[in-house]
Each structure stands twice: as C-alpha cells, then as structure tokens.
CSV table of N, CA and C in Angstrom, one decimal:
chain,number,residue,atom,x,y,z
A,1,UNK,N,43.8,-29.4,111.3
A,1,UNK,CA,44.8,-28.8,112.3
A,1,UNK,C,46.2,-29.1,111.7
A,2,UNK,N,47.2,-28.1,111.4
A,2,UNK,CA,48.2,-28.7,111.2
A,2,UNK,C,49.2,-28.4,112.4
A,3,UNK,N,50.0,-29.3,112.1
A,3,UNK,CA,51.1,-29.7,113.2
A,3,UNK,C,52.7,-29.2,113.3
A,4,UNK,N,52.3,-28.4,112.3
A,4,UNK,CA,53.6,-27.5,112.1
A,4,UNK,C,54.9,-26.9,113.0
A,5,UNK,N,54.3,-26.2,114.0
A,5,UNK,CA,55.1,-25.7,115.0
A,5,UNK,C,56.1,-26.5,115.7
A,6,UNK,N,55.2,-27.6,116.0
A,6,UNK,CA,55.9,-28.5,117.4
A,6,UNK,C,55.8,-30.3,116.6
A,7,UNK,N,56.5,-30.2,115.4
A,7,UNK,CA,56.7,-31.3,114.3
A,7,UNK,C,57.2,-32.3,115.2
A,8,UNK,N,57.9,-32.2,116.0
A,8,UNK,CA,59.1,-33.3,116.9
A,8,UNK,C,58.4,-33.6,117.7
A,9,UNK,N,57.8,-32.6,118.8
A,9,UNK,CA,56.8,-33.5,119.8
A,9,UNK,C,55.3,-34.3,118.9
A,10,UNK,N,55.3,-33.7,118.4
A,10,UNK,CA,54.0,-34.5,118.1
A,10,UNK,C,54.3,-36.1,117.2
A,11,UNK,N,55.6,-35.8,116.8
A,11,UNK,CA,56.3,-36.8,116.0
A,11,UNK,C,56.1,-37.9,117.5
A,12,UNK,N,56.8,-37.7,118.5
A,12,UNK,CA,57.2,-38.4,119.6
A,12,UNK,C,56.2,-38.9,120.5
A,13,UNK,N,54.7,-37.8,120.4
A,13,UNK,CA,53.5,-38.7,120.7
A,13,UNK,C,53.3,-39.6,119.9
A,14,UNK,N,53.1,-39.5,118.6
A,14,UNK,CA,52.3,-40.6,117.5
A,14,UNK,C,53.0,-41.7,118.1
A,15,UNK,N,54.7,-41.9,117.8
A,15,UNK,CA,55.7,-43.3,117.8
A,15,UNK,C,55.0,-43.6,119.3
A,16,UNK,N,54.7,-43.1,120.5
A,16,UNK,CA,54.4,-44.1,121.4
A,16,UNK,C,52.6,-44.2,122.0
A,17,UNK,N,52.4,-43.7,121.0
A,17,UNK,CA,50.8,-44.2,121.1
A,17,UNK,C,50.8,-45.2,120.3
A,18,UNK,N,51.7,-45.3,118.8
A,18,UNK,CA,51.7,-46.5,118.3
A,18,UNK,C,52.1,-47.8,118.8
A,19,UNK,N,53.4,-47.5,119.6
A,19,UNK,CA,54.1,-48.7,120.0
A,19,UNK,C,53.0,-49.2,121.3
A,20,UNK,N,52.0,-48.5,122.0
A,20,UNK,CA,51.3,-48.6,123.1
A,20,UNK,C,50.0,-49.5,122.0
A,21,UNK,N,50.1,-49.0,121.2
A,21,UNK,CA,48.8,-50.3,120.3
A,21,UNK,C,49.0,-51.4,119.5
A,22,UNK,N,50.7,-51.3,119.6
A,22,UNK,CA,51.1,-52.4,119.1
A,22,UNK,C,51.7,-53.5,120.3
A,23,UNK,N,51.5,-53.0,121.3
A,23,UNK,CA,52.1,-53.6,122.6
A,23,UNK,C,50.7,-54.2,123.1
A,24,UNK,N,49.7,-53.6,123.2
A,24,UNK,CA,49.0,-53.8,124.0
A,24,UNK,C,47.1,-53.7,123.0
A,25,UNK,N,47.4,-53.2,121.9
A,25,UNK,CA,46.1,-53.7,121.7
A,25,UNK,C,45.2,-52.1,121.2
A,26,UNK,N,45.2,-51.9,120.3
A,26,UNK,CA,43.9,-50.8,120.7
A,26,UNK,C,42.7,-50.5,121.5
A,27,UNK,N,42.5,-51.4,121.7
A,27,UNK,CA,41.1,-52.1,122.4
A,27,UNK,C,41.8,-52.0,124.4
A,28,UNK,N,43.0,-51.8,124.6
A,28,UNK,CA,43.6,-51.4,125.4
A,28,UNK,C,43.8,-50.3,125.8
A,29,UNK,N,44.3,-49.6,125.2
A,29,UNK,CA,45.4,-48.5,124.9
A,29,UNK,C,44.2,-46.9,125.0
A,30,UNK,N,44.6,-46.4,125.7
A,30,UNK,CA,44.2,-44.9,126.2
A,30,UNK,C,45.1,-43.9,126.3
A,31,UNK,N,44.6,-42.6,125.9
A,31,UNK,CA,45.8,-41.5,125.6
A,31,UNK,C,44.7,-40.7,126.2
A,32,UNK,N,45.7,-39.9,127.8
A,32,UNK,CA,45.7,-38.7,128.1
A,32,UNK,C,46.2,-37.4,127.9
A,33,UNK,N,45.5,-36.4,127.3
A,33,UNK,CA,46.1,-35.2,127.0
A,33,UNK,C,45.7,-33.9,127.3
A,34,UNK,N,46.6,-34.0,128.8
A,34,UNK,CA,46.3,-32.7,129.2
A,34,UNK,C,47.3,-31.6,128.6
A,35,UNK,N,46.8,-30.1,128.6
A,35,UNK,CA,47.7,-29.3,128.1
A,35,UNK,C,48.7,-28.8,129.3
A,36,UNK,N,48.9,-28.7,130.1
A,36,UNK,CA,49.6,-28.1,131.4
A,36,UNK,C,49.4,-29.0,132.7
A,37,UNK,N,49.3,-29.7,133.2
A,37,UNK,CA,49.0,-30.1,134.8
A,37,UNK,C,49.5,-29.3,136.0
A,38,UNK,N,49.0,-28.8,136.8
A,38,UNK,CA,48.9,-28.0,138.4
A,38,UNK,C,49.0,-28.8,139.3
A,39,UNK,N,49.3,-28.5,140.3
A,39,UNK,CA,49.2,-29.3,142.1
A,39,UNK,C,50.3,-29.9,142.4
A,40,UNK,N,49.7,-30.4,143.4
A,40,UNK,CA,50.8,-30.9,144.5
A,40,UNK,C,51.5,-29.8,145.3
A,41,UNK,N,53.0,-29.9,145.7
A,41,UNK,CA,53.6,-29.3,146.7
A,41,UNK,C,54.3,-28.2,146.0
A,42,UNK,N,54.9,-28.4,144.9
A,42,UNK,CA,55.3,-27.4,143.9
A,42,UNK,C,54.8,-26.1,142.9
A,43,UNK,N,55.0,-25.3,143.8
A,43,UNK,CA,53.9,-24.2,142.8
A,43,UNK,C,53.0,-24.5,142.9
A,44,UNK,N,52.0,-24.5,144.3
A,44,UNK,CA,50.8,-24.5,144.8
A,44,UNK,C,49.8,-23.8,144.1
A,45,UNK,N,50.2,-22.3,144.1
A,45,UNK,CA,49.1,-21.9,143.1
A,45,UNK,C,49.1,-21.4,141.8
A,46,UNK,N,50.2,-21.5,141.4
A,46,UNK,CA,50.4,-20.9,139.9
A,46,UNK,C,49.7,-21.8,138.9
A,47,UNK,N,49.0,-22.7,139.5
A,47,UNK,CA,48.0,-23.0,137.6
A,47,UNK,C,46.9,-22.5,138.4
A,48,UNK,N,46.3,-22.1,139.4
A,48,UNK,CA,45.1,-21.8,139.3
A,48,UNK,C,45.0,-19.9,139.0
A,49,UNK,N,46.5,-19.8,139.2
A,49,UNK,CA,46.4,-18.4,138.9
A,49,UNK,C,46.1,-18.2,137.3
A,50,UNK,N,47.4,-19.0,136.4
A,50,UNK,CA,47.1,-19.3,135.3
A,50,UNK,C,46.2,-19.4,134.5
A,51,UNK,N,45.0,-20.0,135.1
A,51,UNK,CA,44.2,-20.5,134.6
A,51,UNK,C,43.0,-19.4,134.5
A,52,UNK,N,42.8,-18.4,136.2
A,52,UNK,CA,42.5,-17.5,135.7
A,52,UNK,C,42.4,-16.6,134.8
A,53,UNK,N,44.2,-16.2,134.2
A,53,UNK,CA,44.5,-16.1,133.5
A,53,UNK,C,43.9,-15.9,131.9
A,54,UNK,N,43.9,-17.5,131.5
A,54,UNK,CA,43.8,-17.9,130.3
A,54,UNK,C,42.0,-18.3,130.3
A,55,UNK,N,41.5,-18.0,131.5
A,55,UNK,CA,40.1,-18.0,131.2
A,55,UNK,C,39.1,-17.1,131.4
A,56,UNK,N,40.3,-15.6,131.8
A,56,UNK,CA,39.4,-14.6,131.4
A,56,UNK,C,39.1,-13.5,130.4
A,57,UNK,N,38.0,-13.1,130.2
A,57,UNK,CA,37.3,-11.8,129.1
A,57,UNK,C,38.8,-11.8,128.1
A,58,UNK,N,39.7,-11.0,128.9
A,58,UNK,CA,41.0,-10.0,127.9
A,58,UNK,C,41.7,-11.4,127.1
A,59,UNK,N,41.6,-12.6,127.8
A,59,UNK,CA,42.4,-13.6,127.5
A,59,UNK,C,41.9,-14.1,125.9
A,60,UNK,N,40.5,-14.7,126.4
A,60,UNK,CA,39.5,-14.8,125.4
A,60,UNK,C,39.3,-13.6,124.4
A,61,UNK,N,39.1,-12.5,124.1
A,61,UNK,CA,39.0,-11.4,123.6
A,61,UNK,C,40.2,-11.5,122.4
A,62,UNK,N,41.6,-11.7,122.9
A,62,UNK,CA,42.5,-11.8,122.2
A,62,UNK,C,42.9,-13.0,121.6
A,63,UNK,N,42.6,-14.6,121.8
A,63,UNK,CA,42.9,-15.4,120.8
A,63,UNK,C,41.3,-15.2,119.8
A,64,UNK,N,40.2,-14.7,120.6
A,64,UNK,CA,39.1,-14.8,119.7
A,64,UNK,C,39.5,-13.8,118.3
A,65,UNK,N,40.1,-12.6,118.5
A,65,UNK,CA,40.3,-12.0,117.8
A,65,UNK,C,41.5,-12.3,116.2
A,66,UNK,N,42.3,-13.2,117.2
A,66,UNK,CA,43.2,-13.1,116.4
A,66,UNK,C,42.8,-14.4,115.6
A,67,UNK,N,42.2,-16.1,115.9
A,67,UNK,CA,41.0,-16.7,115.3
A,67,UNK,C,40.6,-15.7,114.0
A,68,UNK,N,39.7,-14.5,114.3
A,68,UNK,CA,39.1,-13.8,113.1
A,68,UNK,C,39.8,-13.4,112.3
A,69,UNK,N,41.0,-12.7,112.6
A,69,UNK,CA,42.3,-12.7,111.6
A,69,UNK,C,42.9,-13.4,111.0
A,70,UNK,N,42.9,-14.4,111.4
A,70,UNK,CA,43.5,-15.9,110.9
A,70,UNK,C,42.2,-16.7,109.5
A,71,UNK,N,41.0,-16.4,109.8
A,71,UNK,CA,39.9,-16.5,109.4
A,71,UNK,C,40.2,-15.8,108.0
A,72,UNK,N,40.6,-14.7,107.3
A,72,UNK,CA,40.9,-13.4,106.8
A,72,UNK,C,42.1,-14.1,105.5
A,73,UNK,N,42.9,-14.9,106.3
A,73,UNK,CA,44.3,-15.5,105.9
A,73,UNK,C,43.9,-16.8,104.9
A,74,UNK,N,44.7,-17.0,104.0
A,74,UNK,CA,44.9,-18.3,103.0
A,74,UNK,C,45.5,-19.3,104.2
A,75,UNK,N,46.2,-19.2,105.0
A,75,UNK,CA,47.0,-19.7,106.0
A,75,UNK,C,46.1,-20.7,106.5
A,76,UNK,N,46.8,-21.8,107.0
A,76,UNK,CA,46.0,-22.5,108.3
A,76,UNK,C,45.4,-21.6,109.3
A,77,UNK,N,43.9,-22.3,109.8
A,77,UNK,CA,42.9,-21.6,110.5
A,77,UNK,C,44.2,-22.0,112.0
A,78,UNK,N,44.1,-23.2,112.4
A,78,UNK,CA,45.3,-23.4,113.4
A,78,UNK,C,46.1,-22.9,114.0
A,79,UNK,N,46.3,-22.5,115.3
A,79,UNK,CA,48.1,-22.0,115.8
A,79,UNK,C,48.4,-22.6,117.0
A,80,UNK,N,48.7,-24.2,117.2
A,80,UNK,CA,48.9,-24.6,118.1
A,80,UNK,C,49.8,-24.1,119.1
A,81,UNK,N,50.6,-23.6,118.5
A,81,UNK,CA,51.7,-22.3,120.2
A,81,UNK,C,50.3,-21.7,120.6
A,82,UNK,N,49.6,-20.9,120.1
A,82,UNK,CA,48.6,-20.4,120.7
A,82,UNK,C,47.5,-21.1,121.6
A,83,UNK,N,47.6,-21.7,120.7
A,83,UNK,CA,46.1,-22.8,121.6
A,83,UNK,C,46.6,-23.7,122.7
A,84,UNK,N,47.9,-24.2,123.0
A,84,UNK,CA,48.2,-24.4,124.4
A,84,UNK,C,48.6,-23.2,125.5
A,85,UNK,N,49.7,-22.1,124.6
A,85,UNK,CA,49.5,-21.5,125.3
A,85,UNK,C,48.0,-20.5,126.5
A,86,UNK,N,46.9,-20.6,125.6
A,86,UNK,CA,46.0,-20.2,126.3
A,86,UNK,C,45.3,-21.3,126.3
A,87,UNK,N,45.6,-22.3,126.7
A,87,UNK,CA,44.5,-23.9,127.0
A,87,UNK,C,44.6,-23.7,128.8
A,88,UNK,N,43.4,-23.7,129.5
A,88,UNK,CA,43.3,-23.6,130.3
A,88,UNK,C,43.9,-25.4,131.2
A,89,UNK,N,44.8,-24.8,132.3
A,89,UNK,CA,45.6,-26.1,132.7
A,89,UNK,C,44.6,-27.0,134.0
A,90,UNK,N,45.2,-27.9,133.8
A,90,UNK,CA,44.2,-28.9,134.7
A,90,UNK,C,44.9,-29.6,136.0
A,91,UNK,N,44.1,-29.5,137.1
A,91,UNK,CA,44.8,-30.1,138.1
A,91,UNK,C,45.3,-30.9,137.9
A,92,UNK,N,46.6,-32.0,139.2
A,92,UNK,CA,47.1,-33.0,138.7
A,92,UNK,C,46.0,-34.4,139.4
A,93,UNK,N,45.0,-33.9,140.6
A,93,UNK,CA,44.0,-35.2,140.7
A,93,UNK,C,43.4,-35.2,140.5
A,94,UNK,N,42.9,-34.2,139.0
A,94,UNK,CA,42.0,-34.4,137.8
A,94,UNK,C,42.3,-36.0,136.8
A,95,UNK,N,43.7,-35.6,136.4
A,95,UNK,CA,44.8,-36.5,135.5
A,95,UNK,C,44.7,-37.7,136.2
A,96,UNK,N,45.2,-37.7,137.8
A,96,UNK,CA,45.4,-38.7,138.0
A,96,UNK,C,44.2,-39.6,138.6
A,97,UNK,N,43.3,-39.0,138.8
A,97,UNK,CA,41.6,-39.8,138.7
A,97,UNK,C,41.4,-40.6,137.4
A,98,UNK,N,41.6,-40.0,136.3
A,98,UNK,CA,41.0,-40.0,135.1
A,98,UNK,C,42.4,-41.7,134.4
A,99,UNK,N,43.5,-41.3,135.1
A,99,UNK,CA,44.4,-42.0,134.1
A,99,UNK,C,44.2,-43.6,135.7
A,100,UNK,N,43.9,-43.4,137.0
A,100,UNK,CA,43.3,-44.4,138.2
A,100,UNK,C,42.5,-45.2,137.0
A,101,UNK,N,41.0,-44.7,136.7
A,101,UNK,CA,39.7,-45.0,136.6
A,101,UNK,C,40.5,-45.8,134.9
A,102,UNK,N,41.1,-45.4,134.0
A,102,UNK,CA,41.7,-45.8,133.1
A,102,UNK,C,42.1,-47.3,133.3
A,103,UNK,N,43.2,-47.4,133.9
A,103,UNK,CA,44.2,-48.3,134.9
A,103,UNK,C,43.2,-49.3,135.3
A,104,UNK,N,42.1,-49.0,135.5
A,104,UNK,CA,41.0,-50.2,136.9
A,104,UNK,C,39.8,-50.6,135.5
A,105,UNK,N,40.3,-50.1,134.5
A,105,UNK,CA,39.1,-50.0,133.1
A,105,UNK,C,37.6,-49.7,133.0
A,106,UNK,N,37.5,-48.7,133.9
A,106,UNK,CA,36.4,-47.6,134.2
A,106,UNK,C,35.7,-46.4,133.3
A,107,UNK,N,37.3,-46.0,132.1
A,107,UNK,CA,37.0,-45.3,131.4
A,107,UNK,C,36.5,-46.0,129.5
A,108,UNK,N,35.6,-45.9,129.4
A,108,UNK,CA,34.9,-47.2,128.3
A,108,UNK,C,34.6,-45.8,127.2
A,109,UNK,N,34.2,-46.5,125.8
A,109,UNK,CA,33.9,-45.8,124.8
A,109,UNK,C,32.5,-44.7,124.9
A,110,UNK,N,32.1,-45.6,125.6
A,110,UNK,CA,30.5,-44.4,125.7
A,110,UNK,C,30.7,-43.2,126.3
A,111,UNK,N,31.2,-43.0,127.2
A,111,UNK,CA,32.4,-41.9,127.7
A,111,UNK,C,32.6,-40.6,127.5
A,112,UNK,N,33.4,-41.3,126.2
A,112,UNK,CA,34.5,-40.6,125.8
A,112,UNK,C,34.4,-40.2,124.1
A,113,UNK,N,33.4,-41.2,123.4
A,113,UNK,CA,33.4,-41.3,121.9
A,113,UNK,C,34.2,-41.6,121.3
A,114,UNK,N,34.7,-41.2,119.9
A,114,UNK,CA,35.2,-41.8,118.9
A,114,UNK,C,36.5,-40.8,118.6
A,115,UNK,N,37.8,-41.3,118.7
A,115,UNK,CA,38.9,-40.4,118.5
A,115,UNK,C,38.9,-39.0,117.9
A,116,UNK,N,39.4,-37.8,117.8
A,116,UNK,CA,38.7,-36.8,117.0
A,116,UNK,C,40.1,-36.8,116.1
A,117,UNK,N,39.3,-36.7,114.8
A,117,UNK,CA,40.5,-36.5,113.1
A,117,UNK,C,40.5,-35.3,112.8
A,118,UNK,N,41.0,-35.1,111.7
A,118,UNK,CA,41.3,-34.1,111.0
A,118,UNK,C,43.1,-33.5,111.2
A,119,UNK,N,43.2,-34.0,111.1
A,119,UNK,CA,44.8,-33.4,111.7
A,119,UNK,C,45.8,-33.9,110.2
A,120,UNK,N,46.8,-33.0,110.0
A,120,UNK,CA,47.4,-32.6,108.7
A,120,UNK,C,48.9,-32.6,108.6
A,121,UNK,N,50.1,-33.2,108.2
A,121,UNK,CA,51.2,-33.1,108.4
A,121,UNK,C,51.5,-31.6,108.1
A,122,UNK,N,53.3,-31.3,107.7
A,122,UNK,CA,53.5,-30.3,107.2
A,122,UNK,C,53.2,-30.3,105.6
A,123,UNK,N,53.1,-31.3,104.9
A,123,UNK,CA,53.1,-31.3,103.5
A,123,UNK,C,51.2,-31.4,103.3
A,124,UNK,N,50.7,-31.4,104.6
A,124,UNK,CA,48.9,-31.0,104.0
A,124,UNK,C,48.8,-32.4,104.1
A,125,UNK,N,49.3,-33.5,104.3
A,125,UNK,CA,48.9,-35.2,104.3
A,125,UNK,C,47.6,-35.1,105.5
A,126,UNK,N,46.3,-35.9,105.4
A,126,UNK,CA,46.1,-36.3,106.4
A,126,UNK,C,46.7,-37.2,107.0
A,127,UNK,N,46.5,-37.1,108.2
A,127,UNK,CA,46.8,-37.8,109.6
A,127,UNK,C,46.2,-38.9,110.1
A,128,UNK,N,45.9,-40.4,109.9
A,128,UNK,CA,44.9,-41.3,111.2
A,128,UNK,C,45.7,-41.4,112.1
A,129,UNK,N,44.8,-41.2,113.4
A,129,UNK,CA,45.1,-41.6,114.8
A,129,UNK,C,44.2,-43.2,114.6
A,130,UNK,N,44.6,-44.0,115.5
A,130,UNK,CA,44.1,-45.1,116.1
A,130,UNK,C,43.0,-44.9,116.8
A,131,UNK,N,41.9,-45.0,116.5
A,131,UNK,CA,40.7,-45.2,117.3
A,131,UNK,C,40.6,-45.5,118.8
A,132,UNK,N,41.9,-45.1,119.4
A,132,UNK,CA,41.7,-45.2,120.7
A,132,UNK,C,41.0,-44.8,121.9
A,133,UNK,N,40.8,-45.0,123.2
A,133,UNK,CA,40.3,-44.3,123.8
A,133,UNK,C,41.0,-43.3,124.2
A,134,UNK,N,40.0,-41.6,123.9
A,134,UNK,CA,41.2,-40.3,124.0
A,134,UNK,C,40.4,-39.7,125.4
A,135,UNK,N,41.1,-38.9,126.1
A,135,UNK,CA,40.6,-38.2,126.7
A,135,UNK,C,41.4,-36.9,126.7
A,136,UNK,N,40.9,-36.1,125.9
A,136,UNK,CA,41.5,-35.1,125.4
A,136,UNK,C,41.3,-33.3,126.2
A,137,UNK,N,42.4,-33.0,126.4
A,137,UNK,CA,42.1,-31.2,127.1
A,137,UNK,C,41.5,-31.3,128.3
A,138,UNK,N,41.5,-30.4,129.1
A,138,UNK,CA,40.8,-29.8,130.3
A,138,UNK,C,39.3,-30.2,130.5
A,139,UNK,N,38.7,-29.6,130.0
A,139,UNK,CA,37.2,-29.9,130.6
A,139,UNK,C,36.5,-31.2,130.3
A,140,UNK,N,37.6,-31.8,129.1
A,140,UNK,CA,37.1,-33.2,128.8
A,140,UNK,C,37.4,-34.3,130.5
A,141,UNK,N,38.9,-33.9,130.9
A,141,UNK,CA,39.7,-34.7,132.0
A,141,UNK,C,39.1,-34.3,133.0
A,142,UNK,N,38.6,-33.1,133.3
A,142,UNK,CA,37.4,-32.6,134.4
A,142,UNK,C,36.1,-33.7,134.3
A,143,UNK,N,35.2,-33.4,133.1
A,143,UNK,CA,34.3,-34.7,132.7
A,143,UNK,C,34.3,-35.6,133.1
A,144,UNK,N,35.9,-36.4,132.6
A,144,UNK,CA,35.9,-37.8,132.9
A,144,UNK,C,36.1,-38.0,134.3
A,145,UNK,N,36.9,-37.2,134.8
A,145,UNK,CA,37.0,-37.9,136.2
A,145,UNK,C,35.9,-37.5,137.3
A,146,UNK,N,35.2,-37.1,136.9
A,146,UNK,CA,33.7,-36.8,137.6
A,146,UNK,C,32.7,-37.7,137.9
A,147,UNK,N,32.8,-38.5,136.4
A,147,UNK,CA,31.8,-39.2,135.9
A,147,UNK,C,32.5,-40.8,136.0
A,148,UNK,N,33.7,-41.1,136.0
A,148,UNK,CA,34.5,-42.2,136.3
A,148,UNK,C,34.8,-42.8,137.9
A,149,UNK,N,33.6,-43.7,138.3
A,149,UNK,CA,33.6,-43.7,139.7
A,149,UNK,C,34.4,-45.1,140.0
A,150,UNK,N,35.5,-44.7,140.9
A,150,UNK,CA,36.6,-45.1,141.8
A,150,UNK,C,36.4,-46.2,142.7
A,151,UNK,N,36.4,-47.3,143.0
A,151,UNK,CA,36.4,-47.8,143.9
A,151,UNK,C,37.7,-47.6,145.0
A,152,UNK,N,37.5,-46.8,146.0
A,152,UNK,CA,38.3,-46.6,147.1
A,152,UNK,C,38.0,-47.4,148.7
A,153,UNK,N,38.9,-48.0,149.4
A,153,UNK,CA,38.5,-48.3,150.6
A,153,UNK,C,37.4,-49.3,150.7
A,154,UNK,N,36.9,-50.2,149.0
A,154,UNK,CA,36.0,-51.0,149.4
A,154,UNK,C,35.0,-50.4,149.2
A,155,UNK,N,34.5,-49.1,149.1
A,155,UNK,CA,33.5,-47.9,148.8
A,155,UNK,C,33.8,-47.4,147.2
A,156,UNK,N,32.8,-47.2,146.8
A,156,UNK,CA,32.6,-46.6,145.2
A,156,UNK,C,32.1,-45.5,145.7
A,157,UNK,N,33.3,-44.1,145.4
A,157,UNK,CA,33.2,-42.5,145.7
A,157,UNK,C,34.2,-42.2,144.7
A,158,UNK,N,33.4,-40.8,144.0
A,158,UNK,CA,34.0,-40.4,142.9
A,158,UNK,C,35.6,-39.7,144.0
A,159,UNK,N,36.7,-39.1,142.5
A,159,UNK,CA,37.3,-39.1,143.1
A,159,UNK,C,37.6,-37.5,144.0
A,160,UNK,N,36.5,-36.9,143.9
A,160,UNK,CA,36.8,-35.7,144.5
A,160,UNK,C,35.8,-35.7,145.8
A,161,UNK,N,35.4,-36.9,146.2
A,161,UNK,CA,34.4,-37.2,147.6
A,161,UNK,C,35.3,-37.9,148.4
A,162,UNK,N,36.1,-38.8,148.6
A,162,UNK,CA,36.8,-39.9,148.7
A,162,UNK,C,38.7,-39.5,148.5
A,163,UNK,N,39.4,-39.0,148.9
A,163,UNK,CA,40.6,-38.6,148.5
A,163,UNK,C,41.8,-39.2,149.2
A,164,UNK,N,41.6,-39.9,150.0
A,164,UNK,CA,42.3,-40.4,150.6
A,164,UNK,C,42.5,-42.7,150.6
A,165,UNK,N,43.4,-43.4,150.5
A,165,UNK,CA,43.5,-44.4,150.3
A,165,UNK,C,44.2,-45.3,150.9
A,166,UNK,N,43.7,-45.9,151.7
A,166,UNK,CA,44.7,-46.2,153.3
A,166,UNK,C,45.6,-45.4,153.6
A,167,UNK,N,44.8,-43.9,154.3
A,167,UNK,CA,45.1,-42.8,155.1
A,167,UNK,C,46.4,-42.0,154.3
A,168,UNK,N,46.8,-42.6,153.0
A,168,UNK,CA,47.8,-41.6,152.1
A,168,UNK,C,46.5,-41.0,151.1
A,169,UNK,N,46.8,-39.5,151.6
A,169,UNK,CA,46.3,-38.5,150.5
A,169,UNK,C,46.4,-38.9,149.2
A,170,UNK,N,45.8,-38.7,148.4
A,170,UNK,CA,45.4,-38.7,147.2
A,170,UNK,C,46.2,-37.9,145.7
A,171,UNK,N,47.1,-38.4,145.4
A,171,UNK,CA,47.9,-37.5,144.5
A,171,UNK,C,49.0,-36.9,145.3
A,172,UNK,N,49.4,-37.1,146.4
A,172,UNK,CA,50.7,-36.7,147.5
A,172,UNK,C,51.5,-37.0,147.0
A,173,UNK,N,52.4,-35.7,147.0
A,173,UNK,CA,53.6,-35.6,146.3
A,173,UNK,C,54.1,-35.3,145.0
A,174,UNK,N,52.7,-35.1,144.6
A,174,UNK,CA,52.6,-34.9,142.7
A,174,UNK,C,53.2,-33.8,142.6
C-alpha cells in the first residue's frame, strides 16, 4: 500500500503511535482506526445514510471496477482517497465500546492478531509498524466490540445489551 496521497496524515499517525510505545510500552499501546465515525446528536443520520451509500451494488460496482483498471496499470494497485472515501463509516458506540473494553484491557492479541504490513513510503521503502494491538476499519471495530464484554453496573453485558451506566446513556453527547 502506498501512502502517497495523504503523506502528512499518515506521517502524524506513525509520530504518535510511536511516542504512545515509547511512553507506554508496546505491550500497552492499542491503535484504533476507524475510517469515518457516525452518532450522537449531530447529524443523526447521515453515516447511516452514507453508509448505505458506500455499501451498495453501484457503490461497489465502481471502486470494483476501477480496482480492475488499476490492475491493468504499472501504477500502485492502491488509492487510499478512494478507499476511505468508499470505507463504510462506523458508529461512534461501536468506537467507543471497543476503545472502553481497550481502556479496562479486554481487548488481548487473540482478538485481534498480529499487526497487518506491507505498507510503502513515497520512495517504495518499506514501512514497520510496531506490533501493536490494531483494531483496524469497520467491520473489524464492529467485531471487536461484540465480542469484547464490558463489565457495566457490576453485570458483564456486551455493549450493545447494556447501554446505559449509572442511568447516563452510553456515548451521550458524542
């Protein structure tokens, strides 16, 4: 994958995932990466509209297509403007279950596996990430906070059974 497009953000993730493993430990240290977050009181429904969006047939049809064109090209297979742009976006008490269950050290290696490589500067360098714990994109952050059970109220309920926490809603205000 290369990292071409968005050189400065991604520059500005590495520096504080680094300083987060130099602070605290690899063996600490967890990176959430959602592409878009939805909810709360703000723009109630525009990621679920979105999302339908970016998760249906025409949606799919067209980055699949353009994938095969790219396929065709000496170019990098990659187009990360594209691939967030059509990254289907994730609630925000998906995120904030998943980054809770993190926090309380619920979210463990078996999980989640082994960091994913391959990633390429602008000059073609590979890239290491730190072997952290990742929990990466939509359906992964869906995953984990499914399967990452909560102790709320004194009761162990996942967090989409259980949403409330001495009588304040759950993600209120997000």
């Amino acid at each position: 994958f290369l990292e071409g497009p968005i050189e400065g953000y991604i520059d500005g993730k590495r520096l504080a995932e680094s300083t987060a493993c130099e602070l605290f430990g690899t063996e600490n240290t967890i990176v959430v990466g959602p592409s878009f977050i939805y909810g709360g009181k703000r723009f109630p429904t525009f990621g679920k509209v979105y999302r339908a969006f970016v998760e249906s047939f025409i949606a799919k049809a067209y980055v699949g297509g353009n994938d095969a064109l790219r396929g065709l090209s000496q170019a990098p297979l990659e187009d990360w403007v594209e691939k967030s742009l059509f990254s289907s976006p994730v609630e925000v008490e998906n995120v904030a279950g998943v980054l809770s269950a993190a926090a309380l050290g619920l979210v463990t290696r078996e999980m989640v596996g082994d960091r994913k490589q391959g990633f390429f500067d602008l000059q073609g360098k590979p890239i290491e990430y730190d072997n952290v714990l990742c929990v990466d994109g939509t359906q992964e952050i869906e995953r984990v906070n499914k399967e990452a059970v909560i102790p709320r109220n004194g009761v162990n309920a996942s967090s989409k059974t259980n949403k409330v926490i001495k009588g304040v809603p759950f993600a209120e205000g997000a």
